[in-house]
Every structure is written in C-alpha cells, then in structure tokens.
C-alpha cells in the first residue's frame, strides 16, 4: 500500500488549498509556488505514487485528468494562447510528492521545456 501524502489530505479538505475543481475522480488546486501566472496541479483522488505504478484500471482516471486540464485551461483563459502539461516521475524526473500529479502551466510564453 502506498504511503499517504500531503495531496491526500488536500483531497479530503484536511489541509487548506485553493481548489479550482474537484469531483469524485480528480482534484485541481493552485500550486503554492507557481512557476507561471497560471500553475495548477491536477491529481487523481486515488493515490498512485508514480507513473510507474499506473495500471490498466487507472486508464479512465488518467484520461479524466486531461479532460479536466482542458476545462480548467478554458476557464483560466489560457486555452487559446496555449499551455503546458507536465507530469514528473521519480526523483530524477523532478517528482517531489509521490502522488502522481499533472502541472497545468500557462499565462505567458513558456519557452523551451529543458535547458542544457
């Protein structure tokens, strides 16, 4: 069984967060250290530690993450100009909280994804 994370507590409302969307499948909230004018984390309500832990049973949940991302981008007014979706996996990939989450970033030109 995966260890509970700070995101589990946000989902349950035990830790305050600026939630912009929540349903039975996913929760989305503003990042506390935004890297762009719009920086929202979209997480499955089910605890899945890393992308490596995704199973066939998770396909519908992960598809819903993308549907919600597009909906939030539209609501935030960044859909037309464009935005970036990022999901990190494990330490070398930059993952800090081991509950998979998608970063929705936008509101300005974001430039290259990686620098050398």
Short mmCIF file of N, CA and C in Angstrom, two decimals:
data_model
loop_
_atom_site.label_atom_id
_atom_site.label_comp_id
_atom_site.label_asym_id
_atom_site.label_seq_id
_atom_site.Cartn_x
_atom_site.Cartn_y
_atom_site.Cartn_z
N UNK A 1 0.85 -1.19 0.00
CA UNK A 1 0.00 0.00 0.00
C UNK A 1 0.89 1.25 0.00
N UNK A 2 0.54 2.20 -0.83
CA UNK A 2 1.31 3.43 -0.93
C UNK A 2 1.10 4.30 0.31
N UNK A 3 2.13 5.06 0.63
CA UNK A 3 2.03 5.98 1.76
C UNK A 3 1.17 7.19 1.41
N UNK A 4 0.38 7.62 2.37
CA UNK A 4 -0.43 8.81 2.18
C UNK A 4 0.48 10.03 2.03
N UNK A 5 0.02 11.00 1.25
CA UNK A 5 0.80 12.21 1.01
C UNK A 5 0.01 13.45 1.43
N UNK A 6 0.67 14.58 1.33
CA UNK A 6 0.01 15.86 1.60
C UNK A 6 -1.18 16.04 0.65
N UNK A 7 -1.08 15.51 -0.57
CA UNK A 7 -2.18 15.64 -1.53
C UNK A 7 -3.42 14.89 -1.05
N UNK A 8 -3.23 13.75 -0.38
CA UNK A 8 -4.38 13.01 0.16
C UNK A 8 -5.15 13.87 1.15
N UNK A 9 -4.42 14.63 1.96
CA UNK A 9 -5.05 15.50 2.95
C UNK A 9 -5.74 16.68 2.29
N UNK A 10 -5.18 17.19 1.19
CA UNK A 10 -5.84 18.27 0.43
C UNK A 10 -7.14 17.77 -0.16
N UNK A 11 -7.12 16.57 -0.74
CA UNK A 11 -8.32 15.98 -1.34
C UNK A 11 -9.44 15.90 -0.30
N UNK A 12 -9.11 15.49 0.91
CA UNK A 12 -10.11 15.34 1.97
C UNK A 12 -10.46 16.64 2.67
N UNK A 13 -9.78 17.73 2.33
CA UNK A 13 -10.06 19.02 2.95
C UNK A 13 -9.43 19.20 4.31
N UNK A 14 -8.47 18.36 4.65
CA UNK A 14 -7.79 18.46 5.95
C UNK A 14 -6.70 19.52 5.94
N UNK A 15 -6.20 19.85 4.77
CA UNK A 15 -5.21 20.91 4.60
C UNK A 15 -5.81 21.90 3.62
N UNK A 16 -5.78 23.21 3.93
CA UNK A 16 -6.37 24.18 3.01
C UNK A 16 -5.59 24.27 1.70
N UNK A 17 -6.32 24.47 0.63
CA UNK A 17 -5.75 24.67 -0.70
C UNK A 17 -6.74 25.49 -1.50
N UNK A 18 -6.22 26.18 -2.50
CA UNK A 18 -7.08 26.96 -3.40
C UNK A 18 -7.56 26.02 -4.50
N UNK A 19 -8.61 25.28 -4.20
CA UNK A 19 -9.14 24.27 -5.12
C UNK A 19 -9.95 24.96 -6.22
N UNK A 20 -9.62 24.63 -7.47
CA UNK A 20 -10.33 25.21 -8.62
C UNK A 20 -11.29 24.20 -9.25
N UNK A 21 -11.12 22.91 -8.93
CA UNK A 21 -12.01 21.88 -9.46
C UNK A 21 -11.89 20.64 -8.58
N UNK A 22 -13.02 19.99 -8.34
CA UNK A 22 -12.99 18.71 -7.64
C UNK A 22 -14.23 17.92 -7.98
N UNK A 23 -14.05 16.65 -8.27
CA UNK A 23 -15.16 15.74 -8.46
C UNK A 23 -14.77 14.42 -7.80
N UNK A 24 -15.48 13.34 -8.09
CA UNK A 24 -15.21 12.06 -7.45
C UNK A 24 -13.89 11.44 -7.91
N UNK A 25 -13.33 11.93 -9.02
CA UNK A 25 -12.16 11.30 -9.63
C UNK A 25 -10.88 12.10 -9.45
N UNK A 26 -10.95 13.42 -9.59
CA UNK A 26 -9.75 14.25 -9.53
C UNK A 26 -9.99 15.51 -8.70
N UNK A 27 -8.88 16.10 -8.26
CA UNK A 27 -8.90 17.38 -7.56
C UNK A 27 -7.85 18.27 -8.21
N UNK A 28 -8.15 19.54 -8.41
CA UNK A 28 -7.21 20.50 -9.00
C UNK A 28 -7.13 21.72 -8.10
N UNK A 29 -5.89 22.17 -7.86
CA UNK A 29 -5.69 23.32 -6.99
C UNK A 29 -4.46 24.10 -7.44
N UNK A 30 -4.41 25.36 -7.04
CA UNK A 30 -3.30 26.24 -7.42
C UNK A 30 -2.04 25.84 -6.66
N UNK A 31 -0.92 25.82 -7.39
CA UNK A 31 0.38 25.49 -6.79
C UNK A 31 0.78 26.61 -5.83
N UNK A 32 1.33 26.26 -4.68
CA UNK A 32 1.72 27.28 -3.71
C UNK A 32 3.02 27.99 -4.08
N UNK A 33 3.76 27.43 -5.05
CA UNK A 33 4.99 28.06 -5.56
C UNK A 33 4.91 28.13 -7.08
N UNK A 34 4.02 28.98 -7.60
CA UNK A 34 3.77 28.97 -9.04
C UNK A 34 5.00 29.31 -9.88
N UNK A 35 5.15 28.57 -10.98
CA UNK A 35 6.24 28.78 -11.93
C UNK A 35 5.77 29.53 -13.18
N UNK A 36 4.50 29.90 -13.21
CA UNK A 36 3.89 30.66 -14.31
C UNK A 36 2.67 31.37 -13.74
N UNK A 37 2.14 32.37 -14.46
CA UNK A 37 0.95 33.06 -13.95
C UNK A 37 -0.19 32.10 -13.60
N UNK A 38 -0.37 31.08 -14.40
CA UNK A 38 -1.31 30.01 -14.06
C UNK A 38 -0.50 28.76 -13.81
N UNK A 39 -0.60 28.21 -12.62
CA UNK A 39 0.08 26.96 -12.26
C UNK A 39 -0.83 26.18 -11.34
N UNK A 40 -1.47 25.18 -11.91
CA UNK A 40 -2.46 24.38 -11.20
C UNK A 40 -2.02 22.93 -11.23
N UNK A 41 -2.17 22.25 -10.10
CA UNK A 41 -1.90 20.83 -10.02
C UNK A 41 -3.21 20.07 -10.14
N UNK A 42 -3.22 19.06 -10.98
CA UNK A 42 -4.40 18.21 -11.16
C UNK A 42 -3.99 16.81 -10.74
N UNK A 43 -4.70 16.27 -9.75
CA UNK A 43 -4.30 14.98 -9.19
C UNK A 43 -5.48 14.02 -9.16
N UNK A 44 -5.19 12.73 -9.34
CA UNK A 44 -6.26 11.75 -9.15
C UNK A 44 -6.56 11.64 -7.66
N UNK A 45 -7.82 11.45 -7.31
CA UNK A 45 -8.17 11.28 -5.90
C UNK A 45 -7.65 9.95 -5.36
N UNK A 46 -7.44 9.00 -6.25
CA UNK A 46 -6.82 7.72 -5.89
C UNK A 46 -5.32 7.93 -5.80
N UNK A 47 -4.71 7.45 -4.74
CA UNK A 47 -3.26 7.58 -4.57
C UNK A 47 -2.53 6.61 -5.49
N UNK A 48 -1.83 7.17 -6.46
CA UNK A 48 -0.94 6.42 -7.36
C UNK A 48 0.41 7.10 -7.20
N UNK A 49 1.41 6.44 -6.60
CA UNK A 49 2.66 7.13 -6.28
C UNK A 49 3.41 7.70 -7.49
N UNK A 50 3.63 6.92 -8.53
CA UNK A 50 4.38 7.39 -9.70
C UNK A 50 3.72 6.87 -10.96
N UNK A 51 4.16 7.38 -12.09
CA UNK A 51 3.66 6.87 -13.38
C UNK A 51 3.98 5.38 -13.50
N UNK A 52 5.07 4.95 -12.92
CA UNK A 52 5.44 3.53 -12.96
C UNK A 52 4.42 2.64 -12.25
N UNK A 53 3.58 3.21 -11.41
CA UNK A 53 2.58 2.46 -10.66
C UNK A 53 1.20 2.45 -11.32
N UNK A 54 1.08 3.10 -12.47
CA UNK A 54 -0.20 3.15 -13.18
C UNK A 54 -0.53 1.75 -13.72
N UNK A 55 -1.81 1.37 -13.59
CA UNK A 55 -2.27 0.09 -14.10
C UNK A 55 -3.36 0.33 -15.15
N UNK A 56 -3.76 -0.74 -15.80
CA UNK A 56 -4.83 -0.66 -16.79
C UNK A 56 -6.10 -0.10 -16.15
N UNK A 57 -6.34 -0.41 -14.89
CA UNK A 57 -7.53 0.07 -14.19
C UNK A 57 -7.52 1.60 -14.02
N UNK A 58 -6.36 2.22 -14.16
CA UNK A 58 -6.23 3.67 -13.98
C UNK A 58 -6.44 4.46 -15.28
N UNK A 59 -6.63 3.80 -16.40
CA UNK A 59 -6.73 4.50 -17.68
C UNK A 59 -7.83 5.54 -17.70
N UNK A 60 -8.99 5.23 -17.20
CA UNK A 60 -10.10 6.19 -17.22
C UNK A 60 -9.80 7.40 -16.34
N UNK A 61 -9.21 7.16 -15.19
CA UNK A 61 -8.85 8.26 -14.28
C UNK A 61 -7.85 9.19 -14.96
N UNK A 62 -6.81 8.62 -15.59
CA UNK A 62 -5.79 9.45 -16.22
C UNK A 62 -6.34 10.19 -17.43
N UNK A 63 -7.23 9.58 -18.17
CA UNK A 63 -7.89 10.29 -19.26
C UNK A 63 -8.69 11.47 -18.74
N UNK A 64 -9.31 11.29 -17.59
CA UNK A 64 -10.10 12.36 -16.99
C UNK A 64 -9.21 13.54 -16.58
N UNK A 65 -7.95 13.26 -16.18
CA UNK A 65 -7.02 14.34 -15.86
C UNK A 65 -6.90 15.30 -17.05
N UNK A 66 -6.79 14.75 -18.26
CA UNK A 66 -6.64 15.58 -19.46
C UNK A 66 -7.92 16.35 -19.78
N UNK A 67 -9.07 15.73 -19.59
CA UNK A 67 -10.34 16.41 -19.82
C UNK A 67 -10.47 17.59 -18.86
N UNK A 68 -10.13 17.37 -17.60
CA UNK A 68 -10.21 18.43 -16.60
C UNK A 68 -9.18 19.53 -16.90
N UNK A 69 -7.98 19.14 -17.34
CA UNK A 69 -6.95 20.14 -17.69
C UNK A 69 -7.47 21.07 -18.78
N UNK A 70 -8.08 20.52 -19.82
CA UNK A 70 -8.60 21.35 -20.90
C UNK A 70 -9.71 22.27 -20.40
N UNK A 71 -10.57 21.76 -19.53
CA UNK A 71 -11.66 22.56 -18.97
C UNK A 71 -11.10 23.72 -18.13
N UNK A 72 -10.12 23.43 -17.30
CA UNK A 72 -9.53 24.48 -16.45
C UNK A 72 -8.79 25.50 -17.30
N UNK A 73 -8.06 25.05 -18.32
CA UNK A 73 -7.35 25.98 -19.21
C UNK A 73 -8.34 26.95 -19.85
N UNK A 74 -9.49 26.44 -20.25
CA UNK A 74 -10.53 27.30 -20.83
C UNK A 74 -11.02 28.30 -19.79
N UNK A 75 -11.31 27.84 -18.58
CA UNK A 75 -11.80 28.71 -17.51
C UNK A 75 -10.77 29.77 -17.12
N UNK A 76 -9.50 29.42 -17.19
CA UNK A 76 -8.42 30.34 -16.81
C UNK A 76 -8.07 31.31 -17.93
N UNK A 77 -8.65 31.11 -19.12
CA UNK A 77 -8.39 31.99 -20.25
C UNK A 77 -7.05 31.77 -20.93
N UNK A 78 -6.48 30.57 -20.79
CA UNK A 78 -5.18 30.28 -21.39
C UNK A 78 -5.25 29.26 -22.52
N UNK A 79 -6.43 28.73 -22.79
CA UNK A 79 -6.56 27.66 -23.78
C UNK A 79 -6.17 28.12 -25.19
N UNK A 80 -6.60 29.30 -25.57
CA UNK A 80 -6.36 29.76 -26.94
C UNK A 80 -4.88 30.05 -27.19
N UNK A 81 -4.21 30.72 -26.27
CA UNK A 81 -2.79 31.04 -26.44
C UNK A 81 -1.91 29.82 -26.23
N UNK A 82 -2.34 28.90 -25.40
CA UNK A 82 -1.59 27.67 -25.18
C UNK A 82 -1.11 27.53 -23.75
N UNK A 83 -0.79 26.31 -23.41
CA UNK A 83 -0.36 25.98 -22.06
C UNK A 83 0.47 24.70 -22.12
N UNK A 84 1.07 24.37 -21.00
CA UNK A 84 1.90 23.18 -20.91
C UNK A 84 1.36 22.27 -19.83
N UNK A 85 1.36 20.97 -20.12
CA UNK A 85 1.02 19.95 -19.14
C UNK A 85 2.29 19.15 -18.85
N UNK A 86 2.64 19.01 -17.58
CA UNK A 86 3.87 18.31 -17.20
C UNK A 86 3.54 17.31 -16.10
N UNK A 87 4.09 16.10 -16.26
CA UNK A 87 3.99 15.09 -15.22
C UNK A 87 5.38 14.51 -15.01
N UNK A 88 5.90 14.62 -13.80
CA UNK A 88 7.23 14.13 -13.48
C UNK A 88 7.14 12.74 -12.87
N UNK A 89 8.19 11.93 -13.05
CA UNK A 89 8.22 10.59 -12.50
C UNK A 89 9.54 10.34 -11.78
N UNK A 90 9.44 10.08 -10.51
CA UNK A 90 10.57 9.75 -9.64
C UNK A 90 11.56 10.90 -9.49
N UNK A 91 12.57 10.70 -8.69
CA UNK A 91 13.48 11.79 -8.30
C UNK A 91 14.21 12.42 -9.47
N UNK A 92 14.76 11.63 -10.37
CA UNK A 92 15.49 12.20 -11.49
C UNK A 92 14.57 12.97 -12.44
N UNK A 93 13.29 12.62 -12.44
CA UNK A 93 12.31 13.33 -13.25
C UNK A 93 11.78 14.58 -12.59
N UNK A 94 12.18 14.81 -11.34
CA UNK A 94 11.76 16.02 -10.63
C UNK A 94 10.53 15.84 -9.76
N UNK A 95 10.07 14.62 -9.56
CA UNK A 95 8.89 14.40 -8.72
C UNK A 95 9.25 14.61 -7.26
N UNK A 96 8.48 15.45 -6.58
CA UNK A 96 8.72 15.74 -5.16
C UNK A 96 7.67 15.12 -4.25
N UNK A 97 6.42 15.08 -4.71
CA UNK A 97 5.35 14.44 -3.95
C UNK A 97 4.98 13.16 -4.68
N UNK A 98 5.03 12.04 -3.97
CA UNK A 98 4.81 10.75 -4.61
C UNK A 98 3.33 10.36 -4.60
N UNK A 99 2.60 11.20 -5.31
CA UNK A 99 1.18 11.03 -5.65
C UNK A 99 1.10 11.70 -7.02
N UNK A 100 0.93 10.90 -8.09
CA UNK A 100 1.06 11.49 -9.42
C UNK A 100 0.19 12.73 -9.55
N UNK A 101 0.73 13.68 -10.29
CA UNK A 101 0.01 14.94 -10.48
C UNK A 101 0.48 15.58 -11.78
N UNK A 102 -0.44 16.26 -12.40
CA UNK A 102 -0.17 16.96 -13.64
C UNK A 102 -0.09 18.46 -13.33
N UNK A 103 0.96 19.09 -13.82
CA UNK A 103 1.10 20.54 -13.70
C UNK A 103 0.47 21.17 -14.93
N UNK A 104 -0.44 22.10 -14.75
CA UNK A 104 -1.01 22.91 -15.82
C UNK A 104 -0.39 24.29 -15.69
N UNK A 105 0.42 24.67 -16.68
CA UNK A 105 1.15 25.93 -16.65
C UNK A 105 0.80 26.78 -17.86
N UNK A 106 0.62 28.07 -17.65
CA UNK A 106 0.32 28.95 -18.76
C UNK A 106 0.20 30.39 -18.31
N UNK A 107 -0.26 31.22 -19.22
CA UNK A 107 -0.44 32.62 -18.91
C UNK A 107 0.68 33.51 -19.42
N UNK A 108 1.70 32.89 -20.02
CA UNK A 108 2.82 33.62 -20.62
C UNK A 108 3.54 32.65 -21.55
N UNK A 109 4.37 33.13 -22.48
CA UNK A 109 5.19 32.22 -23.28
C UNK A 109 6.13 31.45 -22.34
N UNK A 110 6.14 30.13 -22.44
CA UNK A 110 6.90 29.32 -21.51
C UNK A 110 8.30 28.96 -21.97
N UNK A 111 8.61 29.17 -23.22
CA UNK A 111 9.96 28.88 -23.69
C UNK A 111 10.23 27.39 -23.78
N UNK A 112 11.51 27.03 -23.96
CA UNK A 112 11.87 25.62 -24.11
C UNK A 112 11.61 24.85 -22.83
N UNK A 113 11.28 23.59 -22.99
CA UNK A 113 10.98 22.76 -21.82
C UNK A 113 12.22 22.46 -21.00
N UNK A 114 13.31 22.12 -21.67
CA UNK A 114 14.55 21.79 -20.98
C UNK A 114 15.68 22.69 -21.44
N UNK A 115 16.57 22.99 -20.52
CA UNK A 115 17.77 23.71 -20.90
C UNK A 115 18.96 22.76 -20.78
N UNK A 116 20.01 23.06 -21.51
CA UNK A 116 21.15 22.15 -21.49
C UNK A 116 22.17 22.55 -20.48
#
